[in-house]
Short mmCIF file of C-alpha atoms in Angstrom, two decimals:
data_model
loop_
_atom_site.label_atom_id
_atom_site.label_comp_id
_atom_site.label_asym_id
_atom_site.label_seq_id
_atom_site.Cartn_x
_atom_site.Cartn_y
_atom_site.Cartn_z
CA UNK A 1 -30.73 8.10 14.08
CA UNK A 2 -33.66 7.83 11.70
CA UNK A 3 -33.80 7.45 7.82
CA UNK A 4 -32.41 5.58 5.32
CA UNK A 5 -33.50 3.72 8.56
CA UNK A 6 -36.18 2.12 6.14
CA UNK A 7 -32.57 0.95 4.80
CA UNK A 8 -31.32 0.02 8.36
CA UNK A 9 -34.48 -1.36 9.66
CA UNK A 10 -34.02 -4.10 7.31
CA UNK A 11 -31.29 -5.35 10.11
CA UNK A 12 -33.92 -6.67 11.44
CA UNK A 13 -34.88 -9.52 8.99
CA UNK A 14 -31.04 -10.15 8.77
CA UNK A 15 -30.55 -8.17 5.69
CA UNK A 16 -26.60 -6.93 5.46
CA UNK A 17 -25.29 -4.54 8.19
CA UNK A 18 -23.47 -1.14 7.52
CA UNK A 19 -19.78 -1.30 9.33
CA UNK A 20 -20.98 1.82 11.06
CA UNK A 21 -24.24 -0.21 12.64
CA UNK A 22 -21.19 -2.31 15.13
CA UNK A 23 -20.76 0.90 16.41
CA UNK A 24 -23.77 2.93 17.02
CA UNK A 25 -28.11 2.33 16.99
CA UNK A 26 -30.20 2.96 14.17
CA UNK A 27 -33.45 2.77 14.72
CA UNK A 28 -36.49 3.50 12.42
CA UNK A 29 -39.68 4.83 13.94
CA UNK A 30 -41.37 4.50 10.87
CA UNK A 31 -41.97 6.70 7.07
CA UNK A 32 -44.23 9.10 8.94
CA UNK A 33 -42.04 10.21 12.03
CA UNK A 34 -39.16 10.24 9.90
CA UNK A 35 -39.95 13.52 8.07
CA UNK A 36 -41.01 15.26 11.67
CA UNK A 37 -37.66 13.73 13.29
CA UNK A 38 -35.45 14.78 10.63
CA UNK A 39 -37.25 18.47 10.86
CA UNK A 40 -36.25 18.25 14.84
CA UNK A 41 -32.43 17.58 13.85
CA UNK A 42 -32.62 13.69 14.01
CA UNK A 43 -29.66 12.72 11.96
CA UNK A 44 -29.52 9.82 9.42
CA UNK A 45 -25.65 9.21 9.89
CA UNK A 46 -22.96 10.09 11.79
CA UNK A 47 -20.55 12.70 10.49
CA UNK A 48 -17.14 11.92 10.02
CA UNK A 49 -16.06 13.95 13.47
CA UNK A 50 -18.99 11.74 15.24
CA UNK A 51 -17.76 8.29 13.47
CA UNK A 52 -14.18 9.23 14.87
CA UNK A 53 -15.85 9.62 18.39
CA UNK A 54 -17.99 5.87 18.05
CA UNK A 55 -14.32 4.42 16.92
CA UNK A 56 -12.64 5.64 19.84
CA UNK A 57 -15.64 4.98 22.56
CA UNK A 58 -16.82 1.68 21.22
CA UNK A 59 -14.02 -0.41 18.84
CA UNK A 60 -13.84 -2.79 21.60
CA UNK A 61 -17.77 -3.92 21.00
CA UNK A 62 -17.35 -3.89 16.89
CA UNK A 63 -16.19 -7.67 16.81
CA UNK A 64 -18.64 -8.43 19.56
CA UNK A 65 -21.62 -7.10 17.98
CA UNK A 66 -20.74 -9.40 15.24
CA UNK A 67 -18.43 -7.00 12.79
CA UNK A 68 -16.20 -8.19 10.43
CA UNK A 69 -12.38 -7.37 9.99
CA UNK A 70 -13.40 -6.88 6.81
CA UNK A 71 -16.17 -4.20 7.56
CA UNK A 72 -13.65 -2.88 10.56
CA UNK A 73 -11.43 -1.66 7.29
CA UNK A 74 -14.12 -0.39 5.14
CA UNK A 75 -15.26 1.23 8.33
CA UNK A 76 -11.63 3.08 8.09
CA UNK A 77 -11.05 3.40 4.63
CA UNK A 78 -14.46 5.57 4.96
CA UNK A 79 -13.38 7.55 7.57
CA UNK A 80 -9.87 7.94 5.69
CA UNK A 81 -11.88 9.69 2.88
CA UNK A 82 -13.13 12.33 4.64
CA UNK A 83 -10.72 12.68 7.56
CA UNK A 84 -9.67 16.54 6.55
CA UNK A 85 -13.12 16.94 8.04
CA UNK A 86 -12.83 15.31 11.57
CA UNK A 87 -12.18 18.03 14.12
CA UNK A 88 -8.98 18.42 16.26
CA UNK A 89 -10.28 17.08 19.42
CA UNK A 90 -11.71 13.97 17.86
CA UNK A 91 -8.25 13.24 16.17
CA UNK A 92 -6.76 13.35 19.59
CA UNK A 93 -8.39 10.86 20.81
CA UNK A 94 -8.19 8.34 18.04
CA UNK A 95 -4.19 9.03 18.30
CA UNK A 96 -4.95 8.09 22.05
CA UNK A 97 -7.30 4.95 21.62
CA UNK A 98 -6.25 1.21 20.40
CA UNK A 99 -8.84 1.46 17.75
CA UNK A 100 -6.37 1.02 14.60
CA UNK A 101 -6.92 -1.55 12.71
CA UNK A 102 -3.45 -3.70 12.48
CA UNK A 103 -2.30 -6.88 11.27
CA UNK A 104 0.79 -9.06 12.53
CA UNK A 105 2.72 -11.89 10.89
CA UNK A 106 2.52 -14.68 12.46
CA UNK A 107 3.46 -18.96 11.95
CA UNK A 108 1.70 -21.21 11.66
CA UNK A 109 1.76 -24.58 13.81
CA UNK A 110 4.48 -24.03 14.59
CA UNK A 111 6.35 -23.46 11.39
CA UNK A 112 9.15 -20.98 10.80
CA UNK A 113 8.70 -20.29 6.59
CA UNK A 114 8.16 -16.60 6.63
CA UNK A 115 5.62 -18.13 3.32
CA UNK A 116 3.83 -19.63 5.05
CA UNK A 117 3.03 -17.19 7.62
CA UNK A 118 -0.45 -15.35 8.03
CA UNK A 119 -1.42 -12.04 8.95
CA UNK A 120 -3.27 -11.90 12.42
CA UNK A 121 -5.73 -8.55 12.86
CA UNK A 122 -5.85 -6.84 15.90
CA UNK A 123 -7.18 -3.31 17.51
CA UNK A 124 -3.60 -1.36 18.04
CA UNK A 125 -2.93 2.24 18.95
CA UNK A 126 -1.24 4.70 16.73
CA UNK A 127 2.14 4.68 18.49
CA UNK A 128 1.97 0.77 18.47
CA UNK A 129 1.51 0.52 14.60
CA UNK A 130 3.91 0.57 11.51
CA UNK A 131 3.59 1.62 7.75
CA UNK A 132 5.89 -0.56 6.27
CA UNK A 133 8.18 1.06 3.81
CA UNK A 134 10.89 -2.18 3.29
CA UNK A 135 8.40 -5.49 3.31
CA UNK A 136 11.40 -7.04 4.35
CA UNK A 137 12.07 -5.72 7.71
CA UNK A 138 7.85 -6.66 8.09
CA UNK A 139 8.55 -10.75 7.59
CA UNK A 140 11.89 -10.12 10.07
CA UNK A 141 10.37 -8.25 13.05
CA UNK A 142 7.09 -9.31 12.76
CA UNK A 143 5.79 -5.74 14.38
CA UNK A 144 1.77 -4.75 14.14
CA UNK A 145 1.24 -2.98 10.55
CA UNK A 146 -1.18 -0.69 9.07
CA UNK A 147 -3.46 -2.87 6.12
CA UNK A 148 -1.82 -3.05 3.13
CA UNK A 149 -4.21 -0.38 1.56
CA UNK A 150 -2.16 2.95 -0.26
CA UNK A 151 -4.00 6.32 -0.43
CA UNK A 152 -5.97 7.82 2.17
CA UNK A 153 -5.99 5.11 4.74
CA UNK A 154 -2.11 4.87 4.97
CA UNK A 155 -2.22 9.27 5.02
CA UNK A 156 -4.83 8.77 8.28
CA UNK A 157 -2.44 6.40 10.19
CA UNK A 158 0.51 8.69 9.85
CA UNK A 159 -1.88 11.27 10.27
CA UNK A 160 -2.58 9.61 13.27
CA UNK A 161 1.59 9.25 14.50
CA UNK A 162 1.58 5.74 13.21
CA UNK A 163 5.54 5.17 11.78
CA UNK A 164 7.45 4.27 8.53
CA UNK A 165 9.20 1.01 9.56
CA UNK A 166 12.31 1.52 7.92
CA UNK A 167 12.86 4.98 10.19
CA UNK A 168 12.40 2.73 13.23
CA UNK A 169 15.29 0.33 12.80
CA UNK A 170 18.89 0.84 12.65
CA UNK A 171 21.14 -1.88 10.35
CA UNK A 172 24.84 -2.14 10.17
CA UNK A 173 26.79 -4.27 7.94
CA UNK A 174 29.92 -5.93 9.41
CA UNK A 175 32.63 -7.48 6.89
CA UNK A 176 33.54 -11.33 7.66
CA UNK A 177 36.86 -12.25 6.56
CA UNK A 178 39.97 -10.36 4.98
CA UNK A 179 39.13 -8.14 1.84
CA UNK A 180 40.67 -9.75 -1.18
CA UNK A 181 41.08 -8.48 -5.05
CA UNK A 182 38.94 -10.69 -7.27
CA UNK A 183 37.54 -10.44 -10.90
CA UNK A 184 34.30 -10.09 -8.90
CA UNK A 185 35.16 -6.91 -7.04
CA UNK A 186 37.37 -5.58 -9.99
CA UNK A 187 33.92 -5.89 -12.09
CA UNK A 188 32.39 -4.37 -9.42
CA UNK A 189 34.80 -1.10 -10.20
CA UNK A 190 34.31 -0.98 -13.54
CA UNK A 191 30.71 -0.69 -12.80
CA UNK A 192 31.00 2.22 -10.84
CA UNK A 193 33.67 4.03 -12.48
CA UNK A 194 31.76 3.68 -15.52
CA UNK A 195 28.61 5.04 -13.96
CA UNK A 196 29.96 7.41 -11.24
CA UNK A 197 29.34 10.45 -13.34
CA UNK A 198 25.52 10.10 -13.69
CA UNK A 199 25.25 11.04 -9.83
CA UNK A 200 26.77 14.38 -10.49
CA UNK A 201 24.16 15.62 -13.21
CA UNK A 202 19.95 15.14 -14.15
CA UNK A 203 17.91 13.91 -16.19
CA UNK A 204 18.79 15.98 -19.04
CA UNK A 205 22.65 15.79 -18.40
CA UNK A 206 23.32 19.15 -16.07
CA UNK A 207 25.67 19.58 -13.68
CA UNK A 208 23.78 19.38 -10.06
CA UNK A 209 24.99 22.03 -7.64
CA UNK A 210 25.99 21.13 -4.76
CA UNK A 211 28.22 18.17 -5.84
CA UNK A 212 31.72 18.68 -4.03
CA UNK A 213 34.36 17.83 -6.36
CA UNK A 214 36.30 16.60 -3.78
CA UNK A 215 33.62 13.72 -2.89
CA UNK A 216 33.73 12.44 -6.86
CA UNK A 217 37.42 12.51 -6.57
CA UNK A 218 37.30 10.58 -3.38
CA UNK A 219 34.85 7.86 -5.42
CA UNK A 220 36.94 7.62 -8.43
CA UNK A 221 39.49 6.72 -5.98
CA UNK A 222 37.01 4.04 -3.99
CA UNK A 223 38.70 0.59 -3.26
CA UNK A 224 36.42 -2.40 -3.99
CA UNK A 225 37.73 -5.93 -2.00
CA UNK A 226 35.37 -8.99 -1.98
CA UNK A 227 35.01 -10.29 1.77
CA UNK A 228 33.61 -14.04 2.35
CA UNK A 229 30.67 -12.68 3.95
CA UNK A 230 28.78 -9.50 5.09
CA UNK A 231 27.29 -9.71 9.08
CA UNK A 232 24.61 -7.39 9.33
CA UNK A 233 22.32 -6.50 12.49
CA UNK A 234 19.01 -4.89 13.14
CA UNK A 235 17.96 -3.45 15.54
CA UNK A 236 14.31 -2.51 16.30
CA UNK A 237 12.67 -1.83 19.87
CA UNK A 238 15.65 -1.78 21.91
CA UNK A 239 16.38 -5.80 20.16
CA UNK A 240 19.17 -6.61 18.05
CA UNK A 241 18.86 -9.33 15.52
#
């Protein structure tokens, strides 16, 4: 590659790096050959189908050539941009290759406050990362997430077959104890009797359709008990917690 290699060839004297310079050589032949090179179909960058190529070839060399996790995301959030223009066959193999940037919760020395964790980067494959969708289920399972950036990079990794977290796991919610009327529960009631008719209509008071009349009745009629405690479980990955 040639050009705004008067740009790149600065490398040399330890001038700043583009993220895309861990993955491929640059190399400048000079202001005169440039012109003639570029005339022969020398290119000055990749295009977005060739930077999807250099991730999935060479991610494993980005942190070795002395990349940043930083740059590793800018590297993404650039290919995010302009991903509608990466070809099919390219896009197969990134959905193929661990070359996903993905970050993991994790203690530290030994501690167990989900505050104090940190979040450890790592090259994942698609099928091994999650967008997270409840932050919550993130600090309990602790699985390898897409960065924490909305827009285009979180529409490449699902792009990509990366998956919502929340569709992953399934909860259920035991109740501990008898069911007992208190002023709690009969609060509770009053609550939702008072409110149960704003699920039947919109925002400008009209009647959904749809709504089964016999489902409101069967709500008016709901039963609300207070319990000493609620067990629920998740389970995520073929574990139960």
């Amino acid at each position: 590659a040639t050009g705004a290699a008067a740009k790149r060839a600065r490398v040399a004297g330890g001038a700043k790096r583009e993220p895309i310079e861990y993955l491929a050589d640059f190399v400048s032949f000079g202001a005169e050959a440039e012109p003639f090179l570029r005339m022969c179909g020398v290119k000055e960058w990749p295009t977005p189908t060739e930077t999807a190529e250099l991730l999935a070839d060479n991610h494993a060399v980005f942190m070795e050539r002395g990349g940043s996790v930083d740059e590793y995301k800018a590297l993404l959030i650039d290919l995010a941009g302009s991903f509608k223009h990466v070809d099919k066959a390219a896009v197969a193999r990134l959905k193929q290759a661990p070359c996903l940037l993905g970050f993991q919760l994790a203690d530290v020395d030994g501690g167990t406050d989900a505050a104090d964790a940190v979040r450890v980067a790592s090259l994942t494959s698609a099928s091994d990362c999650y967008l997270v969708d409840i932050p919550a289920l993130e600090v309990l399972l602790r699985p390898v997430c897409a960065p924490n950036v909305a827009g285009p990079l979180f529409d490449m990794y699902e792009k990509l077959g990366c998956r919502w977290l929340g569709r992953c796991v399934t909860r259920s919610a035991k109740p501990v104890g008898k069911g007992t009327a208190t002023a709690r529960a009969s609060g509770l009631k009053r609550v939702i009797d008072e409110r149960v008719g704003l699920l039947s209509v919109n925002a400008q008071g009209e009647r959904l359709s749809g709504v089964k009349v016999s489902r409101e009745k069967r709500l008016a009629k709901v039963q609300v008990l207070e319990v000493k405690s609620i067990a629920t479980t998740v389970t995520f990955e073929g574990v139960t917690r």
